[in-house]
């Protein structure tokens, strides 16, 4: 029973992810997405787009990775991609959050989920590289669909987007090229992303 109680305590705790509002708008531009929606969206992307990974990947592992990668924001909060000050303390806040959150689980599951989170952060394995590619492309897709709403709201410039995506092609060159051609360049041309 102790194991089951820990598992349900964790499941109840991660419900808080639904309250973490990101800066990216939904495709219709009506509201901003939350972390749980973002993670779900990327899990579906991993399932559908895995054929475009640069290297062969374990799809279930990649889906698991994207489902747990932002849970730590329950404690650490969401740090906007282009928030210079917030990104200075992001790693420290997130590691502390990972220690607390995953410790709710039974030891074996704590270690497994923490290892997935660490692997995502290190971005060295094919699965982590692909998961990070999806994490970068998903907001590009939504920004494009909403007419660059978040980019305009935060005065994001194209060089900021390209700098943030410097490693995106490591997981999938095809998806990066598609995102650049279909999500970034048209928004530069439309003035949604300043040069």
PDB file of N, CA and C in Angstrom, residues 64-124:
ATOM      1  N   UNK A  64       7.752   9.187 -23.256  1.00  0.00           N
ATOM      2  CA  UNK A  64       7.856   9.284 -21.797  1.00  0.00           C
ATOM      3  C   UNK A  64       8.670  10.511 -21.394  1.00  0.00           C
ATOM      4  N   UNK A  65       9.737  10.743 -22.118  1.00  0.00           N
ATOM      5  CA  UNK A  65      10.620  11.874 -21.830  1.00  0.00           C
ATOM      6  C   UNK A  65       9.883  13.208 -21.975  1.00  0.00           C
ATOM      7  N   UNK A  66       9.122  13.362 -23.057  1.00  0.00           N
ATOM      8  CA  UNK A  66       8.425  14.632 -23.240  1.00  0.00           C
ATOM      9  C   UNK A  66       7.270  14.794 -22.257  1.00  0.00           C
ATOM     10  N   UNK A  67       6.730  13.690 -21.782  1.00  0.00           N
ATOM     11  CA  UNK A  67       5.655  13.782 -20.790  1.00  0.00           C
ATOM     12  C   UNK A  67       6.168  14.212 -19.416  1.00  0.00           C
ATOM     13  N   UNK A  68       7.421  13.913 -19.093  1.00  0.00           N
ATOM     14  CA  UNK A  68       7.944  14.287 -17.767  1.00  0.00           C
ATOM     15  C   UNK A  68       8.836  15.526 -17.798  1.00  0.00           C
ATOM     16  N   UNK A  69       9.229  16.001 -18.980  1.00  0.00           N
ATOM     17  CA  UNK A  69      10.269  17.032 -19.050  1.00  0.00           C
ATOM     18  C   UNK A  69       9.900  18.351 -18.379  1.00  0.00           C
ATOM     19  N   UNK A  70       8.624  18.708 -18.350  1.00  0.00           N
ATOM     20  CA  UNK A  70       8.228  19.987 -17.744  1.00  0.00           C
ATOM     21  C   UNK A  70       7.535  19.834 -16.392  1.00  0.00           C
ATOM     22  N   UNK A  71       7.450  18.617 -15.856  1.00  0.00           N
ATOM     23  CA  UNK A  71       6.817  18.446 -14.545  1.00  0.00           C
ATOM     24  C   UNK A  71       7.496  19.290 -13.474  1.00  0.00           C
ATOM     25  N   UNK A  72       8.789  19.480 -13.605  1.00  0.00           N
ATOM     26  CA  UNK A  72       9.540  20.235 -12.592  1.00  0.00           C
ATOM     27  C   UNK A  72       9.095  21.698 -12.526  1.00  0.00           C
ATOM     28  N   UNK A  73       8.395  22.161 -13.544  1.00  0.00           N
ATOM     29  CA  UNK A  73       7.915  23.542 -13.529  1.00  0.00           C
ATOM     30  C   UNK A  73       6.819  23.754 -12.492  1.00  0.00           C
ATOM     31  N   UNK A  74       6.306  22.663 -11.919  1.00  0.00           N
ATOM     32  CA  UNK A  74       5.364  22.775 -10.805  1.00  0.00           C
ATOM     33  C   UNK A  74       6.010  23.579  -9.684  1.00  0.00           C
ATOM     34  N   UNK A  75       7.295  23.347  -9.431  1.00  0.00           N
ATOM     35  CA  UNK A  75       8.029  24.107  -8.415  1.00  0.00           C
ATOM     36  C   UNK A  75       8.828  25.259  -9.025  1.00  0.00           C
ATOM     37  N   UNK A  76       9.475  24.997 -10.149  1.00  0.00           N
ATOM     38  CA  UNK A  76      10.403  25.972 -10.732  1.00  0.00           C
ATOM     39  C   UNK A  76       9.711  27.061 -11.529  1.00  0.00           C
ATOM     40  N   UNK A  77       8.474  26.835 -11.926  1.00  0.00           N
ATOM     41  CA  UNK A  77       7.769  27.779 -12.778  1.00  0.00           C
ATOM     42  C   UNK A  77       8.246  27.669 -14.219  1.00  0.00           C
ATOM     43  N   UNK A  78       7.457  28.197 -15.122  1.00  0.00           N
ATOM     44  CA  UNK A  78       7.828  28.204 -16.534  1.00  0.00           C
ATOM     45  C   UNK A  78       8.724  29.407 -16.780  1.00  0.00           C
ATOM     46  N   UNK A  79       9.876  29.173 -17.349  1.00  0.00           N
ATOM     47  CA  UNK A  79      10.779  30.259 -17.723  1.00  0.00           C
ATOM     48  C   UNK A  79      10.625  30.475 -19.219  1.00  0.00           C
ATOM     49  N   UNK A  80      10.152  31.642 -19.586  1.00  0.00           N
ATOM     50  CA  UNK A  80       9.936  31.947 -20.996  1.00  0.00           C
ATOM     51  C   UNK A  80      11.256  31.819 -21.750  1.00  0.00           C
ATOM     52  N   UNK A  81      11.184  31.249 -22.924  1.00  0.00           N
ATOM     53  CA  UNK A  81      12.375  30.956 -23.726  1.00  0.00           C
ATOM     54  C   UNK A  81      13.273  32.172 -23.923  1.00  0.00           C
ATOM     55  N   UNK A  82      12.682  33.353 -24.018  1.00  0.00           N
ATOM     56  CA  UNK A  82      13.460  34.554 -24.329  1.00  0.00           C
ATOM     57  C   UNK A  82      13.623  35.477 -23.117  1.00  0.00           C
ATOM     58  N   UNK A  83      13.421  34.933 -21.922  1.00  0.00           N
ATOM     59  CA  UNK A  83      13.589  35.685 -20.673  1.00  0.00           C
ATOM     60  C   UNK A  83      15.039  35.570 -20.218  1.00  0.00           C
ATOM     61  N   UNK A  84      15.825  36.597 -20.494  1.00  0.00           N
ATOM     62  CA  UNK A  84      17.265  36.565 -20.205  1.00  0.00           C
ATOM     63  C   UNK A  84      17.517  36.402 -18.708  1.00  0.00           C
ATOM     64  N   UNK A  85      16.855  37.173 -17.886  1.00  0.00           N
ATOM     65  CA  UNK A  85      17.078  37.113 -16.435  1.00  0.00           C
ATOM     66  C   UNK A  85      16.613  35.777 -15.852  1.00  0.00           C
ATOM     67  N   UNK A  86      15.431  35.342 -16.232  1.00  0.00           N
ATOM     68  CA  UNK A  86      14.893  34.084 -15.722  1.00  0.00           C
ATOM     69  C   UNK A  86      15.742  32.887 -16.087  1.00  0.00           C
ATOM     70  N   UNK A  87      16.338  32.919 -17.252  1.00  0.00           N
ATOM     71  CA  UNK A  87      17.172  31.799 -17.695  1.00  0.00           C
ATOM     72  C   UNK A  87      18.488  31.708 -16.932  1.00  0.00           C
ATOM     73  N   UNK A  88      18.898  32.779 -16.252  1.00  0.00           N
ATOM     74  CA  UNK A  88      20.135  32.743 -15.461  1.00  0.00           C
ATOM     75  C   UNK A  88      20.016  31.796 -14.271  1.00  0.00           C
ATOM     76  N   UNK A  89      18.827  31.663 -13.696  1.00  0.00           N
ATOM     77  CA  UNK A  89      18.628  30.814 -12.515  1.00  0.00           C
ATOM     78  C   UNK A  89      17.811  29.564 -12.822  1.00  0.00           C
ATOM     79  N   UNK A  90      17.463  29.374 -14.071  1.00  0.00           N
ATOM     80  CA  UNK A  90      16.590  28.277 -14.465  1.00  0.00           C
ATOM     81  C   UNK A  90      17.138  26.914 -14.050  1.00  0.00           C
ATOM     82  N   UNK A  91      18.366  26.616 -14.377  1.00  0.00           N
ATOM     83  CA  UNK A  91      18.939  25.291 -14.106  1.00  0.00           C
ATOM     84  C   UNK A  91      18.910  24.976 -12.612  1.00  0.00           C
ATOM     85  N   UNK A  92      19.312  25.921 -11.790  1.00  0.00           N
ATOM     86  CA  UNK A  92      19.332  25.706 -10.342  1.00  0.00           C
ATOM     87  C   UNK A  92      17.919  25.452  -9.806  1.00  0.00           C
ATOM     88  N   UNK A  93      16.965  26.252 -10.239  1.00  0.00           N
ATOM     89  CA  UNK A  93      15.578  26.084  -9.791  1.00  0.00           C
ATOM     90  C   UNK A  93      15.012  24.745 -10.236  1.00  0.00           C
ATOM     91  N   UNK A  94      15.330  24.352 -11.461  1.00  0.00           N
ATOM     92  CA  UNK A  94      14.778  23.112 -11.992  1.00  0.00           C
ATOM     93  C   UNK A  94      15.380  21.873 -11.337  1.00  0.00           C
ATOM     94  N   UNK A  95      16.663  21.885 -11.055  1.00  0.00           N
ATOM     95  CA  UNK A  95      17.291  20.736 -10.374  1.00  0.00           C
ATOM     96  C   UNK A  95      16.710  20.550  -8.977  1.00  0.00           C
ATOM     97  N   UNK A  96      16.534  21.639  -8.265  1.00  0.00           N
ATOM     98  CA  UNK A  96      15.932  21.582  -6.924  1.00  0.00           C
ATOM     99  C   UNK A  96      14.506  21.038  -7.019  1.00  0.00           C
ATOM    100  N   UNK A  97      13.769  21.501  -8.009  1.00  0.00           N
ATOM    101  CA  UNK A  97      12.393  21.032  -8.207  1.00  0.00           C
ATOM    102  C   UNK A  97      12.356  19.544  -8.556  1.00  0.00           C
ATOM    103  N   UNK A  98      13.275  19.101  -9.408  1.00  0.00           N
ATOM    104  CA  UNK A  98      13.330  17.686  -9.780  1.00  0.00           C
ATOM    105  C   UNK A  98      13.607  16.818  -8.556  1.00  0.00           C
ATOM    106  N   UNK A  99      14.523  17.255  -7.699  1.00  0.00           N
ATOM    107  CA  UNK A  99      14.829  16.514  -6.476  1.00  0.00           C
ATOM    108  C   UNK A  99      13.574  16.310  -5.626  1.00  0.00           C
ATOM    109  N   UNK A 100      12.798  17.374  -5.430  1.00  0.00           N
ATOM    110  CA  UNK A 100      11.608  17.275  -4.583  1.00  0.00           C
ATOM    111  C   UNK A 100      10.506  16.470  -5.254  1.00  0.00           C
ATOM    112  N   UNK A 101      10.203  16.796  -6.491  1.00  0.00           N
ATOM    113  CA  UNK A 101       9.053  16.194  -7.140  1.00  0.00           C
ATOM    114  C   UNK A 101       9.212  14.686  -7.324  1.00  0.00           C
ATOM    115  N   UNK A 102      10.335  14.274  -7.886  1.00  0.00           N
ATOM    116  CA  UNK A 102      10.509  12.851  -8.154  1.00  0.00           C
ATOM    117  C   UNK A 102      10.685  12.039  -6.872  1.00  0.00           C
ATOM    118  N   UNK A 103      11.069  12.696  -5.761  1.00  0.00           N
ATOM    119  CA  UNK A 103      11.236  11.985  -4.485  1.00  0.00           C
ATOM    120  C   UNK A 103       9.910  11.533  -3.895  1.00  0.00           C
ATOM    121  N   UNK A 104       8.807  12.020  -4.422  1.00  0.00           N
ATOM    122  CA  UNK A 104       7.485  11.581  -3.955  1.00  0.00           C
ATOM    123  C   UNK A 104       7.254  10.114  -4.329  1.00  0.00           C
ATOM    124  N   UNK A 105       7.828   9.700  -5.434  1.00  0.00           N
ATOM    125  CA  UNK A 105       7.614   8.356  -5.979  1.00  0.00           C
ATOM    126  C   UNK A 105       8.382   7.277  -5.218  1.00  0.00           C
ATOM    127  N   UNK A 106       7.988   6.013  -5.375  1.00  0.00           N
ATOM    128  CA  UNK A 106       8.824   4.907  -4.895  1.00  0.00           C
ATOM    129  C   UNK A 106      10.203   5.011  -5.552  1.00  0.00           C
ATOM    130  N   UNK A 107      11.231   4.534  -4.867  1.00  0.00           N
ATOM    131  CA  UNK A 107      12.613   4.739  -5.307  1.00  0.00           C
ATOM    132  C   UNK A 107      12.885   4.334  -6.754  1.00  0.00           C
ATOM    133  N   UNK A 108      12.373   3.189  -7.187  1.00  0.00           N
ATOM    134  CA  UNK A 108      12.666   2.748  -8.550  1.00  0.00           C
ATOM    135  C   UNK A 108      12.052   3.687  -9.590  1.00  0.00           C
ATOM    136  N   UNK A 109      10.834   4.145  -9.337  1.00  0.00           N
ATOM    137  CA  UNK A 109      10.195   5.067 -10.265  1.00  0.00           C
ATOM    138  C   UNK A 109      10.797   6.468 -10.155  1.00  0.00           C
ATOM    139  N   UNK A 110      11.180   6.860  -8.955  1.00  0.00           N
ATOM    140  CA  UNK A 110      11.899   8.129  -8.779  1.00  0.00           C
ATOM    141  C   UNK A 110      13.134   8.146  -9.657  1.00  0.00           C
ATOM    142  N   UNK A 111      13.914   7.077  -9.575  1.00  0.00           N
ATOM    143  CA  UNK A 111      15.162   7.013 -10.344  1.00  0.00           C
ATOM    144  C   UNK A 111      14.900   6.976 -11.846  1.00  0.00           C
ATOM    145  N   UNK A 112      13.864   6.256 -12.275  1.00  0.00           N
ATOM    146  CA  UNK A 112      13.564   6.137 -13.707  1.00  0.00           C
ATOM    147  C   UNK A 112      13.105   7.474 -14.284  1.00  0.00           C
ATOM    148  N   UNK A 113      12.183   8.153 -13.596  1.00  0.00           N
ATOM    149  CA  UNK A 113      11.696   9.434 -14.110  1.00  0.00           C
ATOM    150  C   UNK A 113      12.763  10.518 -14.033  1.00  0.00           C
ATOM    151  N   UNK A 114      13.557  10.485 -12.956  1.00  0.00           N
ATOM    152  CA  UNK A 114      14.640  11.470 -12.854  1.00  0.00           C
ATOM    153  C   UNK A 114      15.669  11.240 -13.960  1.00  0.00           C
ATOM    154  N   UNK A 115      15.939   9.980 -14.269  1.00  0.00           N
ATOM    155  CA  UNK A 115      16.887   9.676 -15.347  1.00  0.00           C
ATOM    156  C   UNK A 115      16.359  10.172 -16.692  1.00  0.00           C
ATOM    157  N   UNK A 116      15.065  10.039 -16.927  1.00  0.00           N
ATOM    158  CA  UNK A 116      14.473  10.554 -18.170  1.00  0.00           C
ATOM    159  C   UNK A 116      14.618  12.072 -18.238  1.00  0.00           C
ATOM    160  N   UNK A 117      14.348  12.740 -17.112  1.00  0.00           N
ATOM    161  CA  UNK A 117      14.457  14.195 -17.072  1.00  0.00           C
ATOM    162  C   UNK A 117      15.908  14.631 -17.307  1.00  0.00           C
ATOM    163  N   UNK A 118      16.832  13.970 -16.622  1.00  0.00           N
ATOM    164  CA  UNK A 118      18.254  14.301 -16.797  1.00  0.00           C
ATOM    165  C   UNK A 118      18.703  14.064 -18.238  1.00  0.00           C
ATOM    166  N   UNK A 119      18.248  12.970 -18.833  1.00  0.00           N
ATOM    167  CA  UNK A 119      18.617  12.658 -20.215  1.00  0.00           C
ATOM    168  C   UNK A 119      18.101  13.742 -21.170  1.00  0.00           C
ATOM    169  N   UNK A 120      16.867  14.183 -20.947  1.00  0.00           N
ATOM    170  CA  UNK A 120      16.310  15.263 -21.769  1.00  0.00           C
ATOM    171  C   UNK A 120      17.183  16.515 -21.637  1.00  0.00           C
ATOM    172  N   UNK A 121      17.537  16.860 -20.418  1.00  0.00           N
ATOM    173  CA  UNK A 121      18.327  18.071 -20.161  1.00  0.00           C
ATOM    174  C   UNK A 121      19.724  17.983 -20.779  1.00  0.00           C
ATOM    175  N   UNK A 122      20.328  16.803 -20.740  1.00  0.00           N
ATOM    176  CA  UNK A 122      21.687  16.634 -21.271  1.00  0.00           C
ATOM    177  C   UNK A 122      21.704  16.631 -22.799  1.00  0.00           C
ATOM    178  N   UNK A 123      20.605  16.241 -23.411  1.00  0.00           N
ATOM    179  CA  UNK A 123      20.429  16.291 -24.864  1.00  0.00           C
ATOM    180  C   UNK A 123      21.574  15.606 -25.620  1.00  0.00           C
ATOM    181  N   UNK A 124      21.923  14.395 -25.198  1.00  0.00           N
ATOM    182  CA  UNK A 124      23.037  13.674 -25.817  1.00  0.00           C
ATOM    183  C   UNK A 124      22.600  12.423 -26.579  1.00  0.00           C
TER     184      UNK A 124
END
